[in-house]
Structure formats: C-alpha cells, structure tokens
Short mmCIF file of C-alpha atoms in Angstrom, two decimals:
data_model
loop_
_atom_site.label_atom_id
_atom_site.label_comp_id
_atom_site.label_asym_id
_atom_site.label_seq_id
_atom_site.Cartn_x
_atom_site.Cartn_y
_atom_site.Cartn_z
CA ALA A 84 -0.09 -0.44 -0.21
CA LEU A 85 2.60 2.32 1.06
CA ALA A 86 4.74 1.55 -2.24
CA GLU A 87 1.66 2.07 -4.52
CA GLU A 88 0.92 5.94 -2.30
CA ALA A 89 4.67 6.57 -2.86
CA ALA A 90 4.26 6.09 -6.68
CA ALA A 91 1.70 7.87 -7.12
CA THR A 92 3.13 11.09 -5.21
CA ARG A 93 5.73 13.44 -7.48
CA LYS A 94 7.57 14.04 -4.34
CA CYS A 95 8.17 12.83 -1.10
CA VAL A 96 10.12 10.15 1.35
CA VAL A 97 9.87 7.50 2.64
CA TRP A 98 11.26 7.00 5.57
CA LEU A 99 11.55 3.73 7.26
CA ASP A 100 13.20 3.05 10.64
CA ASP A 101 14.70 -0.30 11.04
CA LEU A 102 15.44 -1.12 8.72
CA GLU A 103 15.56 -4.73 10.05
CA ARG A 104 11.75 -4.45 10.57
CA PHE A 105 11.33 -5.10 6.60
CA LEU A 106 12.94 -7.43 5.72
CA GLY A 107 12.89 -10.52 7.44
CA ASP A 108 9.34 -10.91 6.88
CA GLY A 109 9.33 -9.58 1.95
CA ARG A 110 7.38 -6.38 2.60
CA LEU A 111 10.20 -4.30 1.38
CA SER A 112 11.31 -6.29 -2.11
CA THR A 113 13.50 -5.01 -4.54
CA THR A 114 10.74 -4.88 -6.65
CA VAL A 115 8.53 -2.89 -3.65
CA VAL A 116 11.74 -0.30 -4.51
CA ASP A 117 11.92 -0.54 -8.11
CA LYS A 118 8.10 0.18 -7.61
CA ILE A 119 8.94 3.80 -5.85
CA LEU A 120 12.05 4.72 -7.44
CA ALA A 121 11.56 3.84 -11.19
CA GLY A 122 10.03 6.39 -13.37
CA ASP A 123 11.03 9.84 -14.14
CA GLY A 124 10.24 13.47 -13.73
CA HIS A 125 9.24 12.69 -9.79
CA HIS A 126 11.89 13.39 -6.95
CA ARG A 127 11.42 10.06 -4.30
CA VAL A 128 13.03 9.78 -2.01
CA MET A 129 13.89 6.36 0.04
CA VAL A 130 15.09 6.53 3.35
CA ALA A 131 16.04 3.83 6.10
CA THR A 132 17.62 3.34 9.80
CA ILE A 133 19.29 0.37 10.80
CA ARG A 134 21.50 -0.88 14.23
CA SER A 135 25.45 -1.22 13.00
CA GLU A 136 25.22 -4.59 14.80
CA GLU A 137 21.43 -5.57 12.76
CA LEU A 138 23.55 -4.66 9.42
CA SER A 139 26.56 -6.62 10.03
CA ARG A 140 24.05 -9.44 11.41
CA LEU A 141 22.32 -9.04 8.13
CA LYS A 142 24.87 -9.02 5.49
CA ASP A 143 26.50 -11.24 7.44
CA GLU A 144 23.90 -14.52 6.64
CA ALA A 145 22.18 -13.46 3.14
CA ASP A 146 23.65 -14.98 0.68
CA ARG A 147 23.91 -12.51 -2.46
CA LEU A 148 21.61 -13.94 -3.93
CA ASP A 149 18.93 -13.92 -1.34
CA GLU A 150 15.74 -11.11 -1.84
CA ARG A 151 17.22 -9.27 1.85
CA ARG A 152 21.35 -8.84 0.18
CA ARG A 153 19.80 -7.47 -3.10
CA VAL A 154 17.24 -4.58 -1.43
CA LEU A 155 21.26 -3.60 0.81
CA ASP A 156 23.49 -3.88 -1.33
CA GLN A 157 20.49 -1.11 -3.59
CA ALA A 158 21.72 1.23 -0.99
CA ALA A 159 24.03 3.73 -0.46
CA THR A 160 25.58 3.74 3.51
CA ILE A 161 26.08 6.66 5.21
CA GLN A 162 27.66 6.00 8.79
CA LEU A 163 26.85 7.80 11.58
CA GLY A 164 29.30 8.35 14.15
CA GLU A 165 28.97 9.03 17.97
CA THR A 166 29.83 12.83 17.38
CA PHE A 167 28.65 15.61 15.04
CA THR A 168 31.66 16.63 12.26
CA ALA A 169 32.32 19.84 12.44
CA THR A 170 29.94 20.99 9.74
CA GLU A 171 27.32 19.58 11.64
CA LEU A 172 28.16 21.12 14.36
CA GLY A 173 27.83 24.63 11.57
CA ARG A 174 24.57 24.10 10.82
CA ALA A 175 23.36 23.03 14.29
CA GLU A 176 24.54 26.62 15.33
CA LYS A 177 21.96 27.91 13.06
CA LEU A 178 18.61 26.01 15.10
CA ARG A 179 19.61 27.19 18.28
CA GLN A 180 16.12 28.85 18.99
CA ASP A 181 15.22 25.56 19.32
CA PRO A 182 15.80 25.33 22.59
CA ARG A 183 16.54 21.45 22.87
CA ILE A 184 19.03 21.50 20.36
CA ASP A 185 19.86 25.19 22.22
CA ASP A 186 20.84 22.91 24.60
CA ALA A 187 22.94 19.98 23.78
CA LEU A 188 25.12 21.59 21.91
CA ARG A 189 26.13 23.33 25.22
CA ASN A 190 26.29 20.22 26.89
CA ALA A 191 27.11 17.52 24.95
CA SER A 192 30.79 18.21 23.27
CA GLY A 193 29.68 16.97 20.61
CA HIS A 194 27.92 14.41 21.32
CA VAL A 195 24.87 15.71 20.27
CA THR A 196 22.36 13.25 19.29
CA GLU A 197 23.30 11.08 22.40
CA TYR A 198 22.42 14.03 24.72
CA LEU A 199 19.30 14.31 22.83
CA VAL A 200 18.09 11.27 23.42
CA ALA A 201 19.58 11.14 27.10
CA GLY A 202 22.00 7.88 26.19
CA PRO A 203 23.91 8.15 28.40
CA GLU A 204 21.70 8.92 31.05
CA LEU A 205 20.09 6.04 30.55
CA VAL A 206 23.12 3.63 31.35
CA GLN A 207 23.91 5.66 34.40
CA ARG A 208 19.94 5.22 35.43
CA LEU A 209 20.39 1.79 34.80
CA ASP A 210 23.81 0.49 36.06
CA ASN A 211 23.25 2.92 39.98
CA ALA A 212 19.64 1.16 40.26
CA SER A 213 20.94 -3.44 40.87
CA ALA A 214 20.84 -1.77 44.85
CA THR A 215 17.44 0.21 45.13
CA GLN A 216 15.62 -0.71 41.78
CA PRO A 217 16.15 -5.37 41.71
CA ARG A 218 13.20 -5.21 39.34
CA GLY A 219 13.14 -2.67 37.49
CA VAL A 220 16.73 -3.61 36.43
CA ALA A 221 14.88 -7.35 35.50
CA LEU A 222 12.05 -5.66 33.89
CA VAL A 223 15.27 -3.44 31.34
CA ALA A 224 17.37 -7.28 31.05
CA ALA A 225 15.05 -9.56 30.26
CA ALA A 226 13.43 -7.17 27.21
CA ILE A 227 17.05 -6.22 25.78
CA ASP A 228 17.36 -10.07 26.03
CA CYS A 229 14.41 -10.05 23.45
CA ARG A 230 15.75 -7.87 21.68
CA ARG A 231 19.00 -9.72 21.69
CA ALA A 232 18.11 -12.87 20.40
CA GLY A 233 16.18 -11.32 17.84
CA TRP A 234 13.25 -9.79 18.42
CA ILE A 235 12.40 -7.84 16.63
CA GLY A 236 9.11 -5.00 16.77
CA PRO A 237 7.59 -3.97 20.71
CA LEU A 238 7.55 -7.15 22.93
CA SER A 239 4.47 -8.26 25.37
CA THR A 240 4.50 -7.46 28.81
CA GLN A 241 3.77 -10.83 29.78
CA LEU A 242 6.47 -11.99 28.51
CA VAL A 243 8.74 -9.52 29.66
CA GLU A 244 6.92 -9.77 33.33
CA LYS A 245 8.14 -13.96 32.68
CA LEU A 246 11.37 -13.43 31.77
CA HIS A 247 12.80 -10.68 34.66
CA THR A 248 12.38 -13.03 36.85
CA ASP A 249 16.11 -14.68 35.66
CA HIS A 250 17.70 -11.67 36.44
CA LEU A 251 16.79 -10.56 39.97
CA ASN A 252 19.30 -10.27 41.92
CA PRO A 253 19.14 -12.26 44.99
CA ARG A 254 21.68 -9.93 47.91
CA TYR A 255 17.86 -7.22 47.71
CA SER A 256 14.00 -7.05 48.37
CA PRO A 257 13.17 -6.96 44.77
CA GLU A 258 10.76 -3.84 45.21
CA THR A 259 6.12 -4.69 43.57
CA LEU A 260 6.33 -4.38 40.29
CA GLY A 261 4.39 -1.45 39.74
CA GLN A 262 7.14 0.22 41.71
CA ALA A 263 9.20 -1.28 38.79
CA TRP A 264 7.56 -0.59 35.38
CA GLU A 265 6.70 3.28 36.79
CA TRP A 266 10.54 3.36 37.89
CA ALA A 267 11.73 1.42 34.47
CA THR A 268 8.50 4.04 32.32
CA THR A 269 10.03 6.96 33.47
CA PRO A 270 11.35 10.06 31.12
CA ILE A 271 14.67 11.01 32.05
CA PRO A 272 14.05 14.76 33.16
CA ARG A 273 14.21 17.35 30.40
CA THR A 274 14.23 14.52 27.88
CA ALA A 275 10.35 11.85 26.82
CA THR A 276 12.83 8.94 27.15
CA ALA A 277 13.07 6.45 29.39
CA LEU A 278 14.42 2.61 29.81
CA LEU A 279 10.98 0.90 28.82
CA THR A 280 7.87 3.19 26.75
CA LYS A 281 4.22 0.49 27.71
CA ASN A 282 1.46 1.09 24.80
CA GLY A 283 -1.13 -0.54 26.38
CA LYS A 284 0.02 -4.39 26.53
CA ASP A 285 3.28 -3.78 24.22
CA VAL A 286 6.20 -2.61 25.38
CA THR A 287 9.93 -1.14 24.19
CA VAL A 288 12.95 -1.03 25.40
CA ALA A 289 15.59 2.61 24.16
CA ASP A 290 17.52 1.20 20.94
CA TYR A 291 20.64 3.07 23.23
CA ILE A 292 19.91 0.20 25.76
CA VAL A 293 20.37 -2.41 23.11
CA ASP A 294 23.10 -0.44 21.54
CA HIS A 295 25.17 -0.70 24.38
CA THR A 296 24.73 -4.02 25.99
CA GLN A 297 25.73 -5.30 22.65
CA ARG A 298 29.29 -2.81 21.95
CA THR A 299 29.89 -4.20 26.42
CA SER A 300 28.80 -7.27 26.17
CA ARG A 301 31.39 -10.10 24.90
CA PRO A 302 31.59 -12.02 21.67
CA ASP A 303 29.74 -15.00 22.56
CA ASP A 304 28.03 -13.85 26.38
CA HIS A 305 24.48 -15.18 24.27
CA VAL A 306 20.57 -15.27 25.23
CA PRO A 307 20.65 -18.10 27.62
CA ASP A 308 18.82 -20.91 25.67
CA THR A 309 15.44 -20.84 28.44
CA THR A 310 15.33 -16.98 27.30
CA VAL A 311 14.69 -17.87 22.98
CA HIS A 312 12.35 -20.76 24.33
CA THR A 313 9.79 -18.56 26.17
CA ALA A 314 9.91 -15.46 23.40
CA LEU A 315 8.59 -18.51 20.96
CA GLU A 316 5.62 -19.03 23.05
CA TYR A 317 4.75 -15.47 22.40
CA ALA A 318 6.45 -14.88 18.97
CA ASP A 319 4.31 -14.18 15.91
CA ALA A 320 6.94 -15.30 12.61
CA HIS A 321 8.22 -12.64 11.63
CA SER A 322 9.50 -12.71 15.35
CA ALA A 323 10.72 -16.73 14.78
CA ASP A 324 11.91 -16.03 12.32
CA ASN A 325 14.52 -13.32 12.82
CA ILE A 326 15.51 -14.56 15.81
CA GLY A 327 15.87 -18.46 13.44
CA HIS A 328 18.45 -16.86 11.44
CA THR A 329 19.96 -14.69 15.61
CA MET A 330 20.48 -18.13 16.84
CA ARG A 331 21.83 -19.13 13.40
CA ALA A 332 24.11 -16.61 13.05
CA GLN A 333 25.72 -17.72 17.03
CA GLY A 334 26.23 -21.22 15.70
CA ARG A 335 23.00 -22.64 17.57
CA TYR A 336 21.50 -24.42 15.50
CA GLN A 337 19.37 -26.39 17.08
CA LEU A 338 17.68 -23.13 18.42
CA ALA A 339 17.63 -21.83 15.15
CA HIS A 340 15.71 -24.97 14.19
CA THR A 341 13.29 -25.05 17.15
CA ALA A 342 13.07 -20.79 16.43
CA LEU A 343 12.43 -21.35 12.55
CA THR A 344 9.79 -24.35 12.72
CA HIS A 345 7.53 -22.54 14.82
CA ALA A 346 8.30 -19.42 12.01
CA LEU A 347 6.96 -21.94 9.16
CA HIS A 348 4.15 -23.51 10.70
CA LEU A 349 2.83 -19.72 11.33
CA HIS A 350 2.92 -19.22 8.66
CA THR A 351 1.73 -22.32 6.47
CA THR A 352 -1.26 -21.21 9.28
CA THR A 353 -2.05 -17.62 8.23
CA HIS A 354 -0.92 -17.30 4.59
CA GLY A 355 -0.88 -21.50 3.15
CA PRO A 356 2.89 -23.84 2.01
CA HIS A 357 3.63 -21.69 -0.64
CA HIS A 358 3.43 -17.93 0.14
CA PRO A 359 7.04 -16.63 -0.31
CA ASN A 360 6.92 -15.90 3.13
CA THR A 361 6.73 -19.57 4.20
CA LEU A 362 8.79 -20.53 0.77
CA ASN A 363 11.36 -17.98 2.75
CA THR A 364 11.24 -20.05 6.03
CA ARG A 365 11.92 -22.78 4.42
CA HIS A 366 14.19 -22.12 2.77
CA ASN A 367 16.02 -20.79 6.20
CA LEU A 368 15.06 -24.29 7.48
CA ALA A 369 16.85 -26.31 4.90
CA SER A 370 19.65 -24.20 5.46
CA VAL A 371 19.63 -24.92 9.28
CA LEU A 372 18.93 -28.99 8.44
CA GLN A 373 22.37 -29.21 6.43
CA ASP A 374 24.16 -27.66 9.47
CA LEU A 375 22.92 -29.48 11.76
CA GLY A 376 24.51 -32.10 9.25
CA GLN A 377 20.64 -33.77 8.66
CA LEU A 378 21.33 -33.33 4.31
CA ASP A 379 19.06 -35.77 3.45
CA GLN A 380 15.64 -33.61 5.05
CA ALA A 381 17.52 -30.59 4.01
CA ARG A 382 18.04 -31.93 0.81
CA ALA A 383 13.75 -33.09 1.11
CA GLU A 384 13.36 -29.36 1.53
CA PHE A 385 15.63 -27.76 -0.79
CA GLU A 386 13.54 -29.72 -3.84
CA ALA A 387 10.73 -28.74 -2.70
CA VAL A 388 10.81 -25.08 -2.84
CA LEU A 389 12.80 -25.68 -6.16
CA ALA A 390 10.20 -26.70 -8.11
CA THR A 391 7.75 -24.25 -6.29
CA ARG A 392 9.58 -21.74 -6.89
CA THR A 393 10.11 -22.71 -10.59
CA GLU A 394 6.13 -23.29 -11.10
CA GLN A 395 6.04 -19.88 -9.40
CA PHE A 396 8.81 -17.54 -10.73
CA GLY A 397 10.65 -19.12 -13.72
CA ALA A 398 13.77 -20.53 -13.37
CA ASP A 399 15.65 -17.61 -13.94
CA HIS A 400 14.79 -15.88 -11.20
CA PRO A 401 17.15 -14.80 -8.33
CA SER A 402 14.90 -16.86 -5.86
CA THR A 403 15.00 -20.63 -7.29
CA LEU A 404 18.60 -19.74 -8.86
CA VAL A 405 19.20 -19.06 -3.96
CA ALA A 406 17.14 -22.72 -4.23
CA ARG A 407 19.59 -24.55 -7.04
CA HIS A 408 22.57 -22.71 -5.65
CA ASN A 409 21.86 -24.66 -2.33
CA LEU A 410 20.10 -27.70 -3.55
CA ALA A 411 23.71 -28.34 -5.27
CA LEU A 412 26.08 -27.79 -2.18
CA VAL A 413 23.64 -30.28 -0.48
CA LEU A 414 23.68 -32.52 -3.63
CA ARG A 415 28.14 -32.64 -2.76
CA GLU A 416 27.80 -33.12 0.10
CA LEU A 417 26.42 -36.19 -0.70
CA GLY A 418 28.16 -36.92 -2.82
CA LEU A 419 25.23 -37.25 -5.73
CA GLU A 420 28.00 -35.62 -8.19
CA GLU A 421 25.80 -36.86 -10.56
CA GLU A 422 22.48 -34.99 -9.37
CA LYS A 423 23.64 -31.26 -9.41
CA ASP A 424 25.22 -31.29 -12.63
CA ASN A 425 22.07 -32.30 -13.97
#
C-alpha cells in the first residue's frame, strides 16, 4: 500500500525506521524499491535507519542472491558517527532557536544525538539502580535479552514479566511489580526518553540501551536457551524468523531449527504453503538442517522449495537460483555429483 501511494506521488520521502523490521518478512523487496523509485519526472527518496549490529548480521547471514541482501546492496550506506562533525555542528548552530538543540550544544561536547536521547543518562540510571530498583532493572534486562535474541518490534508485557524473574538479584529485596514498571518507564528529566516505554500491552526498550549492551558484551555472551524458548512462545512469524536467523548466526543450530520450525508453522497457517514468506522460511530451515548434518532432510526441503519457486517465478528468478544453488551444495555433500550437474 505504501509503495502504491509513493509511486503515485511526484515528490516524497519514504522513511523506514529500523530497516530490519521490513526485510525479514518480504515486505520490502527489490520489486517494491523499484516500484517506488522507477521512472522520470519525480523526486522520490527512500531513507532507512538500521543499527550497526543488525546490518552486520544481515550481511553476514544473507547470500548475495538473497532478497534481503539484494535490497541492502541497492542502498548507499551512510555511517553515522557518535559525534557531530564540524559541518554538522555549524548547521546546528543555525538552529539554536530550538531550545533542545541549544541545550545539547551547550552541554554535549559534540555528542549531540546521545544527549538528545539521554543515552548516557539511561545507562547511568540502569547501572545505579541494582540495589534500589532490582525488579525494574530485571524488567529492562529481560527486554534487552529479547532484542538480543532477535525479537523485532514491540515486546509483549507478559513476556517481559515472565522473563524478568531470571534477572532478579537475590541479594536485594525487590520492589513491587507496579513500582518496577513505574521506575523503568519514567522518562529522564528534560526528555521523553525512558528505559522502557509501555503502550497498552506492548513494551519497547530504548535502542541506545540495546546498542550499549551489545557493544560492551563479549562476542560469546549470548542470551540463555531458556530465554529463546520462552520468547518463541509469544513470537509472531516475523519475530520467530528473525530469532532463527540470529541463532543460526551464533552457531546455535538446534535453537535456530526450533525457531524456524515455529515460524514455518505460523506462516503456513496464516498464508498457506506456497506463500513467499512460507517458502523463505522453509528455505532457511533447510539451510539449518544442512548445518545440523541432516542432509537428506535438507535435500528434500530444498527440492520442494525449488519446485514451487520454479513454478511461481520461473527458472531464472533470483529466489529460484538461490534454492538451486543451495540444493547443489547439499548434493555435493551427499556425494551425488551427477545429480548436481543435472
């Protein structure tokens, strides 16, 4: 619907915040990008944001023929530094009539964006509250772990509450759940930024805190298996898919298998067995079966996906070629070189 509206508008900007939310479920494809940007006599621009960790993960796990990778390859990447450049500071100086920018320029020492979102203050609030707000800290830690496990978008309040008990520090007497939520959702003074934001039954954790945790964690400091299993109980197909991708990138193939099997069931129930989202998940599940050494099962899945994609898209479509390529790799591992060549 957005592509249709944008394509009918001569001048517009399509803004996609947290790009990873649109890549995993097929909503944003090269076809959609081309539909928005194709043609002459217009000025249409697509701009998206994505955290560095998410971008690295997507590029690492996606084959060059993968639709997600093909979308990313169409983009010009602009790396945003932690501090404003001299040019950016000069432009900001001209906007001092905005009290927020004026305040940031006076107090941030170049770290304007961090100051505007109160990033360092959020970290300080979390670090200093272990003894006084242990349950609130646990709620935030649970939400962070869900994001680190690959959950995209708002979290279920029930999920965060269920997981937070694993993060309670036994040294301290926890406050009530109501008090914990009040502390965690109270914005930093002078801003509208809080560690957690509640909107009805949905919970969002501040991106800055997730980034900080990932930057300061060891590469092998993964969320526990139990957290992944609990998150999958509440995950929709899109989040389950992304959890599966994240687990595979971490080499946790059995968890990836569990997550993608769950996602496949949800996609099949909602869209049917031949929908592109269902086929994408089935293809990814086949890759995990290959990782696990279950080559006969992987072969059967790749063959089924290849047959359906050939029928739907044709033999030369990129999605079909990816399935054919991966099937050939499995056949080679099975020692079936003749079938691979055919």
